[in-house]
mmCIF file of C-alpha atoms in Angstrom:
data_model
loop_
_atom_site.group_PDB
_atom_site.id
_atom_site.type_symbol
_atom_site.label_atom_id
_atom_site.label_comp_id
_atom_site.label_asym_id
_atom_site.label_seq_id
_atom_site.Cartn_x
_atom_site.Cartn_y
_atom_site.Cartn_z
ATOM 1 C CA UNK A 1 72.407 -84.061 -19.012
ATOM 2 C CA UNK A 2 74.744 -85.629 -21.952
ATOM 3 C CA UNK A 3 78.194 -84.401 -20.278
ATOM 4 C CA UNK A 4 77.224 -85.018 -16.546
ATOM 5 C CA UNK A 5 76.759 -88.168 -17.357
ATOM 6 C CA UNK A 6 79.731 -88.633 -19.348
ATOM 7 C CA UNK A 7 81.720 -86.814 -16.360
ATOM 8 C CA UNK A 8 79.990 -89.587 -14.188
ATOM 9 C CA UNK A 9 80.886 -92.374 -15.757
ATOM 10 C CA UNK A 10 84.714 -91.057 -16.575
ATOM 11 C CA UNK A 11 84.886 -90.185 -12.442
ATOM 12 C CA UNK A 12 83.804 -94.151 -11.514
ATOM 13 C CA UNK A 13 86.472 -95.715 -14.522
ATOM 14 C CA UNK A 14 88.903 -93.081 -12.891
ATOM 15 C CA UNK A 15 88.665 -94.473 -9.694
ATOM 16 C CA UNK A 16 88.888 -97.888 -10.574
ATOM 17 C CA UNK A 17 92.029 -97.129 -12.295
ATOM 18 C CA UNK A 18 93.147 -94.754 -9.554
ATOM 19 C CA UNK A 19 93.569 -92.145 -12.098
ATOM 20 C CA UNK A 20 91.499 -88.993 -11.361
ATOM 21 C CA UNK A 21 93.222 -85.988 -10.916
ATOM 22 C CA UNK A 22 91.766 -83.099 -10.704
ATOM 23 C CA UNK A 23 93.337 -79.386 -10.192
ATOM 24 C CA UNK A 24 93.611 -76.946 -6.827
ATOM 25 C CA UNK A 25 91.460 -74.607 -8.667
ATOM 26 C CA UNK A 26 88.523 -74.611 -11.155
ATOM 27 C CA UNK A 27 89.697 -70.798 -12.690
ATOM 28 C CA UNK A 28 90.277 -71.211 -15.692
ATOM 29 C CA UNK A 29 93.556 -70.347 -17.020
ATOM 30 C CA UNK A 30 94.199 -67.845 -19.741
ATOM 31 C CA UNK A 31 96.665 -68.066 -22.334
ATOM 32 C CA UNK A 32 98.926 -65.656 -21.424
ATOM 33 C CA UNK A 33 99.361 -66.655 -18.315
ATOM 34 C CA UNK A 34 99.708 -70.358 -19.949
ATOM 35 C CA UNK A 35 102.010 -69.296 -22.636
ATOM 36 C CA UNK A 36 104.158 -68.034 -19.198
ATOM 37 C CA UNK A 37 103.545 -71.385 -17.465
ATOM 38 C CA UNK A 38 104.898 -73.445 -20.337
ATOM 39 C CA UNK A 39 107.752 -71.039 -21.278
ATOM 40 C CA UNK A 40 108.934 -71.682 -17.599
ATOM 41 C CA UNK A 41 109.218 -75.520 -18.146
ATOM 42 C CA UNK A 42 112.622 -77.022 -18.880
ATOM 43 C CA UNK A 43 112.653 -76.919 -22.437
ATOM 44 C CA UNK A 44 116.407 -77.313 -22.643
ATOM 45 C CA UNK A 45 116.316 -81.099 -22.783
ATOM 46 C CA UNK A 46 115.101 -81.381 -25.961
ATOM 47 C CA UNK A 47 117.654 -78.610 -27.533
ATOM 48 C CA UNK A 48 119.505 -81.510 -29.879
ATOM 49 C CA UNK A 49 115.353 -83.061 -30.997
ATOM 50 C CA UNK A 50 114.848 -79.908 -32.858
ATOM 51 C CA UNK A 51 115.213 -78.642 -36.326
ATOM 52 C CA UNK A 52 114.774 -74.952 -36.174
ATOM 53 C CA UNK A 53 115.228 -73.786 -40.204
ATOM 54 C CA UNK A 54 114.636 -75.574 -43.296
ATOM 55 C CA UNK A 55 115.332 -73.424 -46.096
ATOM 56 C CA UNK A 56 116.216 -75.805 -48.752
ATOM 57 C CA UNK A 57 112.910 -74.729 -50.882
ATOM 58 C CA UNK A 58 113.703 -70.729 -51.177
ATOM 59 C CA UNK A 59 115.065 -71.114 -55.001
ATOM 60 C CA UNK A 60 114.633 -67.941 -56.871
ATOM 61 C CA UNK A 61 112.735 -66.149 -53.981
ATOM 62 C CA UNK A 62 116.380 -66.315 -51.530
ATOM 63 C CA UNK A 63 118.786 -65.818 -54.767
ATOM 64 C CA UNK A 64 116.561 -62.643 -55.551
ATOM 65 C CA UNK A 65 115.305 -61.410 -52.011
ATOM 66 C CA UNK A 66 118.187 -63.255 -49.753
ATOM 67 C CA UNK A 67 117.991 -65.605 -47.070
ATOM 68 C CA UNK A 68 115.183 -64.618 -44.699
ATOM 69 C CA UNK A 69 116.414 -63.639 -41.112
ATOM 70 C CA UNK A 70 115.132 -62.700 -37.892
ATOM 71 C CA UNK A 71 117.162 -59.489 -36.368
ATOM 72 C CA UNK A 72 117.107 -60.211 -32.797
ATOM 73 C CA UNK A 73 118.540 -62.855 -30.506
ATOM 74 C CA UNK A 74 115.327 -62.970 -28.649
ATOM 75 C CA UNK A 75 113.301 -63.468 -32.164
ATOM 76 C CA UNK A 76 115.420 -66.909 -32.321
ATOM 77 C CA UNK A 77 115.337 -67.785 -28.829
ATOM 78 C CA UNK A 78 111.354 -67.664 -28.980
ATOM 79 C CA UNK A 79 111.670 -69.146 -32.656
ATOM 80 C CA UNK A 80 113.599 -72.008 -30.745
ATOM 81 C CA UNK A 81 111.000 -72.186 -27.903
ATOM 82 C CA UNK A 82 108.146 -72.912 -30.364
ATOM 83 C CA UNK A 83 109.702 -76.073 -31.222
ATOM 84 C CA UNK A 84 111.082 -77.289 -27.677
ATOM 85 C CA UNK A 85 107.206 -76.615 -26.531
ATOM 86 C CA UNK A 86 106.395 -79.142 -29.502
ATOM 87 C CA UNK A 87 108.679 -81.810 -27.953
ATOM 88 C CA UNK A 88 107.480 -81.459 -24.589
ATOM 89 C CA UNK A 89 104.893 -83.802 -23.386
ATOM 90 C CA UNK A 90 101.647 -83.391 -21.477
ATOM 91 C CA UNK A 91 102.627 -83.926 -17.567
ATOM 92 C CA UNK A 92 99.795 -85.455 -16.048
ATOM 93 C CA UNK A 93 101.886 -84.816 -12.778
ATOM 94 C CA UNK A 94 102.243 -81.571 -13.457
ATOM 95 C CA UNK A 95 98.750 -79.519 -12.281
ATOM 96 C CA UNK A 96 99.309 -76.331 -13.720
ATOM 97 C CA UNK A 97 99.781 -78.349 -17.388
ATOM 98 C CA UNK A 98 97.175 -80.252 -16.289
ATOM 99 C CA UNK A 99 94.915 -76.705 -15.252
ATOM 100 C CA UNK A 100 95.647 -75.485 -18.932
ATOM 101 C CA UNK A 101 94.262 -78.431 -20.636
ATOM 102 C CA UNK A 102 91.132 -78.142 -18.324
ATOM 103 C CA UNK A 103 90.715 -74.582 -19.180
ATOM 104 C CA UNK A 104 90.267 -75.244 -22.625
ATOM 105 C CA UNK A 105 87.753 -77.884 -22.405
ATOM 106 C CA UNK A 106 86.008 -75.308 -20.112
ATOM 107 C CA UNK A 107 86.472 -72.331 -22.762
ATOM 108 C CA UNK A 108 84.865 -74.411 -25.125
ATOM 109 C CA UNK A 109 82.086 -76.335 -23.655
ATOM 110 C CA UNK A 110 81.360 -72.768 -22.270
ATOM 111 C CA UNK A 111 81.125 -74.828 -18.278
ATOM 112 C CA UNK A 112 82.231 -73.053 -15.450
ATOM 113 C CA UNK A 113 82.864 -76.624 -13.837
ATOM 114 C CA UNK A 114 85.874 -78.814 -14.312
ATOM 115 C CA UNK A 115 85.796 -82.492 -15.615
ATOM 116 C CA UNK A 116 88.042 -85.449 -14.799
ATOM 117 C CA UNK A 117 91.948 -85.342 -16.996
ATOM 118 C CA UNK A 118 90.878 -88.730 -17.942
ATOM 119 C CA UNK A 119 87.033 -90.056 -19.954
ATOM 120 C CA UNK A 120 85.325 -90.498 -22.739
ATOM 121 C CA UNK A 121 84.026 -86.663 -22.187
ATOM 122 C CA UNK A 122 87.351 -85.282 -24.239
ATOM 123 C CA UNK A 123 86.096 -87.043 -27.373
ATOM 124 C CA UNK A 124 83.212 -83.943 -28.041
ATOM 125 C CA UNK A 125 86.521 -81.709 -28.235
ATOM 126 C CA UNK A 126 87.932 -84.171 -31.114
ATOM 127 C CA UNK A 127 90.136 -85.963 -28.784
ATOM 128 C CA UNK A 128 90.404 -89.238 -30.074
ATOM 129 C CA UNK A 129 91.130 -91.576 -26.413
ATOM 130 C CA UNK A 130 90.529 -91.004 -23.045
ATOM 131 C CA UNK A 131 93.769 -89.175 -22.500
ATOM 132 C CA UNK A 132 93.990 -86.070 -24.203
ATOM 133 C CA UNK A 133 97.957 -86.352 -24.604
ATOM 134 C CA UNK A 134 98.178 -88.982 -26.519
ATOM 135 C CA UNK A 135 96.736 -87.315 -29.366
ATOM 136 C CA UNK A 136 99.369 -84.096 -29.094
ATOM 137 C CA UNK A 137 101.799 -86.472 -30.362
ATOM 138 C CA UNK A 138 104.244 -83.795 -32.512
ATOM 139 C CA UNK A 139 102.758 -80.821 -31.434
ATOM 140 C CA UNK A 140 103.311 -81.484 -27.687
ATOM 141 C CA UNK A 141 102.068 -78.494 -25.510
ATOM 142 C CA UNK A 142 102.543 -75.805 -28.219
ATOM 143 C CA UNK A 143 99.319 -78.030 -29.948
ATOM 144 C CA UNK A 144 97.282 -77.407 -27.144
ATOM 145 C CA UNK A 145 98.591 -73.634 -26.400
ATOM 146 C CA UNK A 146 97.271 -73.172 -30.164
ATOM 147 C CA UNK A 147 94.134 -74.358 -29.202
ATOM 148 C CA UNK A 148 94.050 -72.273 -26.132
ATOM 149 C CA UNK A 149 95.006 -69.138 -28.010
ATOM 150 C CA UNK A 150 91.531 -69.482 -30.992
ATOM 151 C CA UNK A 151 89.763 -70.614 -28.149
ATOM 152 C CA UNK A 152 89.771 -67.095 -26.718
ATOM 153 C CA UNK A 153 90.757 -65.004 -29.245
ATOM 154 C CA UNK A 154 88.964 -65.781 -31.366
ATOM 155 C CA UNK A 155 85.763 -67.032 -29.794
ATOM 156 C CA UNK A 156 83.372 -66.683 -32.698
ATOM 157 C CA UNK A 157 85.596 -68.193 -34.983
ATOM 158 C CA UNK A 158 85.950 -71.495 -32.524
ATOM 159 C CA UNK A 159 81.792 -71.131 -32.555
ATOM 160 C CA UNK A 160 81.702 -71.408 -36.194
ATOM 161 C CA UNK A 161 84.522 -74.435 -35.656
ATOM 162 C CA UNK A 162 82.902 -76.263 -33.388
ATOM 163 C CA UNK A 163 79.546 -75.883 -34.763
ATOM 164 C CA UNK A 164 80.471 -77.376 -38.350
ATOM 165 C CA UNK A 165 82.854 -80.095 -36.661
ATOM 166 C CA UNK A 166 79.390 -81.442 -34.881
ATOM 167 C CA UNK A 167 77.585 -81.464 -37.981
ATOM 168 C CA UNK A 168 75.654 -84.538 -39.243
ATOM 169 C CA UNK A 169 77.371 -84.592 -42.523
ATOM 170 C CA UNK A 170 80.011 -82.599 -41.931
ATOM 171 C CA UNK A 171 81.762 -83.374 -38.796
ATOM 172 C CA UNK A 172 85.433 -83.569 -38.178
ATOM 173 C CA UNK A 173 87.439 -84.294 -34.462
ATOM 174 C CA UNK A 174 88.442 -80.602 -33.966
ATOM 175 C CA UNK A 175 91.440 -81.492 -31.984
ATOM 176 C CA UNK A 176 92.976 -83.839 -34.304
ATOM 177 C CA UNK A 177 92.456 -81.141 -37.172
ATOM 178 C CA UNK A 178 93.888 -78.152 -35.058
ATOM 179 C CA UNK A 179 96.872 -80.510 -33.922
ATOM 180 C CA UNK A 180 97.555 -81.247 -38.357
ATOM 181 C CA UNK A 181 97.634 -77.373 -38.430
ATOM 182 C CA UNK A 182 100.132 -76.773 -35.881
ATOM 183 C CA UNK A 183 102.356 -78.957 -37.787
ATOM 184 C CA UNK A 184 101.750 -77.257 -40.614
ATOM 185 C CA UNK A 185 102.946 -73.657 -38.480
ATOM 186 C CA UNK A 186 105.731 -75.182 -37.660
ATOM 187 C CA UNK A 187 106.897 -75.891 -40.934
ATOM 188 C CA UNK A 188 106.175 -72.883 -42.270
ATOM 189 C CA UNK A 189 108.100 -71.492 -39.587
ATOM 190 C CA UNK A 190 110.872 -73.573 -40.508
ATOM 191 C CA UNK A 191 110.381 -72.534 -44.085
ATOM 192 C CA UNK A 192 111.076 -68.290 -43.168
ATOM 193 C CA UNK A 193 108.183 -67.857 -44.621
ATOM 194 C CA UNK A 194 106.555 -65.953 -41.110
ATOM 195 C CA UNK A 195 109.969 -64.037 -40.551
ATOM 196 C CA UNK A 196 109.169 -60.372 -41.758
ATOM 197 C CA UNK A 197 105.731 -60.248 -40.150
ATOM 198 C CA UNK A 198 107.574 -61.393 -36.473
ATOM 199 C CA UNK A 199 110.316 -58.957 -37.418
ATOM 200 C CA UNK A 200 107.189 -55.926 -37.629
ATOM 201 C CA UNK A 201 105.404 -57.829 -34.583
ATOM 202 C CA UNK A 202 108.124 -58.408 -32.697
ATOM 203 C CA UNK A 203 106.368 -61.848 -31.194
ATOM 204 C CA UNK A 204 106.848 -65.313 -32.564
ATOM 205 C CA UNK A 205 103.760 -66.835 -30.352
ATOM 206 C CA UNK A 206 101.759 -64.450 -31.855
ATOM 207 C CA UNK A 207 102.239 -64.477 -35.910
ATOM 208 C CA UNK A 208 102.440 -68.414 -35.094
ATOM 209 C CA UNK A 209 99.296 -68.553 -33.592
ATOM 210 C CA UNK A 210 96.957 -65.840 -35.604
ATOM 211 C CA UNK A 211 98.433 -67.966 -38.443
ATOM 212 C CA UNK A 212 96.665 -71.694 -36.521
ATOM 213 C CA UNK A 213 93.521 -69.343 -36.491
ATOM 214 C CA UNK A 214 93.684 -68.540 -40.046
ATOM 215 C CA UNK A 215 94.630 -71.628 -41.432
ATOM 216 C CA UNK A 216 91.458 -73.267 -39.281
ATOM 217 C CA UNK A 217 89.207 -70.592 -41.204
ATOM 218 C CA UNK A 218 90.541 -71.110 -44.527
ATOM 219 C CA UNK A 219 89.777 -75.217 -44.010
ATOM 220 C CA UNK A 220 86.399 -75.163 -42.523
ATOM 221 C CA UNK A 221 85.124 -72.418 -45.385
ATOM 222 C CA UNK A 222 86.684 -74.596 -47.629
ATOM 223 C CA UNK A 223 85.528 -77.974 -45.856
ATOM 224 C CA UNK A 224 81.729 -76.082 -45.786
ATOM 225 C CA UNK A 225 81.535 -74.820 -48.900
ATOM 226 C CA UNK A 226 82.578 -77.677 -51.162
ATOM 227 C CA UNK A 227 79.979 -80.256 -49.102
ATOM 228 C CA UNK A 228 83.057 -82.009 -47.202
ATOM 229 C CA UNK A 229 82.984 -85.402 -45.434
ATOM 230 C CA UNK A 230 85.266 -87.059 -43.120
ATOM 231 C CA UNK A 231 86.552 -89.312 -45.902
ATOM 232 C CA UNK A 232 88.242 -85.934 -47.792
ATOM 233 C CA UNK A 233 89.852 -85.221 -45.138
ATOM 234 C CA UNK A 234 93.251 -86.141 -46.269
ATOM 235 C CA UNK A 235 92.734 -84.567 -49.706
ATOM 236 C CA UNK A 236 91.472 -81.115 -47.772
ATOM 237 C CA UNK A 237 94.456 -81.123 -45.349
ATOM 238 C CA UNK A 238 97.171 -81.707 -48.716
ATOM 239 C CA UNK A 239 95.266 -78.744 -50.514
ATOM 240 C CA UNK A 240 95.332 -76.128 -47.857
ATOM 241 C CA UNK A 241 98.540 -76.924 -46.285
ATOM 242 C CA UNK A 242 100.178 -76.327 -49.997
ATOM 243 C CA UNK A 243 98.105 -73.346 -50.306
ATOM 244 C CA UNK A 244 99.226 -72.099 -46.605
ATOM 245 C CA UNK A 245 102.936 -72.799 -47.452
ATOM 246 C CA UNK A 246 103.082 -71.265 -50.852
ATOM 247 C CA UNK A 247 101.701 -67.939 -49.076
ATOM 248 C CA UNK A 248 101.097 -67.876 -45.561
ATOM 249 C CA UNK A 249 100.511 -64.049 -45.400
ATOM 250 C CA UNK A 250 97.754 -64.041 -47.936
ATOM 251 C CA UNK A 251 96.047 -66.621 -45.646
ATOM 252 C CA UNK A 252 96.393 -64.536 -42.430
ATOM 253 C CA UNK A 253 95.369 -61.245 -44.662
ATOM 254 C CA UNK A 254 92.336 -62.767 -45.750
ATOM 255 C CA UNK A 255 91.537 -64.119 -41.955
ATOM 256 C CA UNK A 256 92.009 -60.716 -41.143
ATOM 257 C CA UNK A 257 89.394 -59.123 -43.424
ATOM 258 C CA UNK A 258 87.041 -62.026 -42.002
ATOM 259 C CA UNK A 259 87.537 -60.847 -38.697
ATOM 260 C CA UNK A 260 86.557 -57.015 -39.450
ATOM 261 C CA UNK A 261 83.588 -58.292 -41.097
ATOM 262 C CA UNK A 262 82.226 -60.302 -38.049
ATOM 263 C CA UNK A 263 83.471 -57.090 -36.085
ATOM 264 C CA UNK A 264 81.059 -54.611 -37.768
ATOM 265 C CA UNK A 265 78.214 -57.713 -38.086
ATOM 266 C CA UNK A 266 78.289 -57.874 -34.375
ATOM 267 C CA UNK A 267 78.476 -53.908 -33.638
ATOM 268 C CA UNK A 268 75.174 -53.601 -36.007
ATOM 269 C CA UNK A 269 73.646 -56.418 -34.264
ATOM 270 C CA UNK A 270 74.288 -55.091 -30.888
ATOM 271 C CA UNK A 271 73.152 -51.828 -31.903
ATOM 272 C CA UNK A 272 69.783 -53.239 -33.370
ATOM 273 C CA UNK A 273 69.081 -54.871 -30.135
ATOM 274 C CA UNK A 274 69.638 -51.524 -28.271
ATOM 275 C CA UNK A 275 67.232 -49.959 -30.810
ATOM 276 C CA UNK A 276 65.060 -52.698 -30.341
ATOM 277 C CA UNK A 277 65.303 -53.169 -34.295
ATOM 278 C CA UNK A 278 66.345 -56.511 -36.290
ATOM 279 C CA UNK A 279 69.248 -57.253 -38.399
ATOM 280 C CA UNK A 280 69.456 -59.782 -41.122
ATOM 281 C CA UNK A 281 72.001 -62.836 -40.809
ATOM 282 C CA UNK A 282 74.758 -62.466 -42.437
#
C-alpha cells in the first residue's frame, strides 16, 4: 500500500533524525473540542502583532450605512482571537496541537491509524515539506482549525476538494490553497464586511469558517469549470478573492443553496437504495 509505505519510510528518516513524535492517543480530535484546545493557548503574546480592523476601503457604503460594528465585548474578544490564533505557531512540543493536526490528516485520508508529525506522507494533503508547519506560515493554527472545520462539516464538499485537487490535469496542493483562503477571511474580517451576519450568529469562528468553506467551493467550481491548471493559479486566487471581498455574503448564500442541493441529492439517493431503485447522478 502507497501510504504504508510512505509512513515507513517517514518512521526510518524520523528516527535517524530523532524526530518522531507521535500522540498518547490515536482518537481523533474534533473541532470543537480543538477550537477549545487552541482558544486555551496563550494568545496574549502576540496582542501588539495584530491588526484587528481595516476599514480604510468603506467609501460611500460607511458615509451612507455607518461604520460597521460588532455589539458585544465578547464579539471583539473572539474577533481578536481569530487573529492571535493566526500568529501562533504549530508546537511540535505541544501533543494536543500536535493530536489536531493528526486528526485532520486522519479525517481526510478517511484512516483510523495515525502517521508520523514528520514525512513525505503530508504532501497528498497539499503540504508542501515534510513539516506541516512550515507551510501555515500567516495563518498559524487558525489555517489548520479552518481545515479541520470543512473537513467535518462539510465532508462532501472536502470529497469533491480533494478529488479535483488529485486530478491529472487539474490538481492543486489543497493545503496551500485552503491556507491563501484563510488569509483572504481574515481580511475580510478586517474589512467589516462579516460583522452583521456574527452580530445575527452570535459566533465569529463560525461565519469565519462557513465563509473558508464557501470560498473553497466558489474556487474549485470555478477552477473545474473553466479547465484550470496549476499555472492559473495566481490569476484564479486574484479573481475570487476580489469577488469574495466585494461581497462575501453572496458567496456564503450561494454555498448555502449548494449545500441544500447535495442535502436533498443524498436523501433521494438514500431513499432509492432503501427502495432498491436507482437515481441518476447529479
Amino acid at each position: 500500500e502507497v501510504r504504508q509505505k510512505e509512513i515507513e519510510e517517514a518512521e526510518k528518516l524520523g528516527d535517524r533524525k530523532g524526530i518522531i513524535k507521535k500522540p498518547n492517543s490515536n482518537r481523533s480530535i474534533r473541532y470543537v473540542e480543538a477550537l477549545s484546545i487552541l482558544k486555551s493557548l496563550d494568545l496574549q503574546k502576540h496582542a501588539k502583532e495584530i491588526k484587528t480592523e481595516d476599514l480604510s476601503g468603506g467609501g460611500l457604503r460607511f458615509l451612507f450605512f455607518g461604520r460597521p460594528k460588532l455589539k458585544t465585548a465578547e464579539m471583539k474578544s473572539e474577533r481578536d482571537t481569530v487573529f492571535l490564533m493566526a500568529k501562533e505557531k504549530l508546537n511540535h512540543e505541544d501533543a494536543k496541537q500536535v493530536r489536531i493536526l493528526l486528526s485532520l490528516y486522519m479525517r481526510i485520508m478517511g484512516d483510523s491509524r495515525s502517521c508520523p508529525v514528520f514525512g513525505s506522507h503530508w504532501s497528498s494533503l497539499g503540504f508542501q515539506g515534510n513539516d506541516p508547519g512550515t507551510d501555515l506560515r500567516d495563518a498559524g493554527l487558525f489555517g489548520l482549525l479552518q481545515m479541520c472545520y470543512m473537513a467535518e462539516i462539510h465532508p462532501d464538499l472536502t470529497k469533491r476538494v480533494m478529488k479535483l485537487s488529485r486530478d491529472s490535469e487539474q490538481k492543486f496542493p489543497f493545503a496551500v490553497v485552503s491556507l491563501n483562503w484563510t488569509g483572504t477571511v481574515m481580511q475580510v474580517l478586517r474589512e467589516g464586511k462579516l460583522f452583521h451576519m456574527i452580530n445575527k450568529t452570535k459566533s465569529v469562528f463560525e461565519v469565519c469558517n462557513l465563509l473558508h468553506s464557501a470560498i473553497y467551493y466558489t474556487f474549485i467550481v470555478k477552477w473545474k469549470n473553466e479547465q484550470r491548471t496549476i499555472i492559473h493559479f495566481g490569476e484564479v486566487r486574484r479573481a475570487v478573492d476580489k469577488q469574495v471581498r466585494a461581497n462575501p455574503v453572496d458567496i456564503i448564500k450561494k454555498f448555502e443553496a449548494y449545500q441544500e442541493t447535495m442535502k436533498v441529492r443524498n436523501a433521494a439517493i438514500a431513499g432509492a437504495a432503501a427502495g432498491g431503485g436507482e437515481i441518476s447522478s447529479m
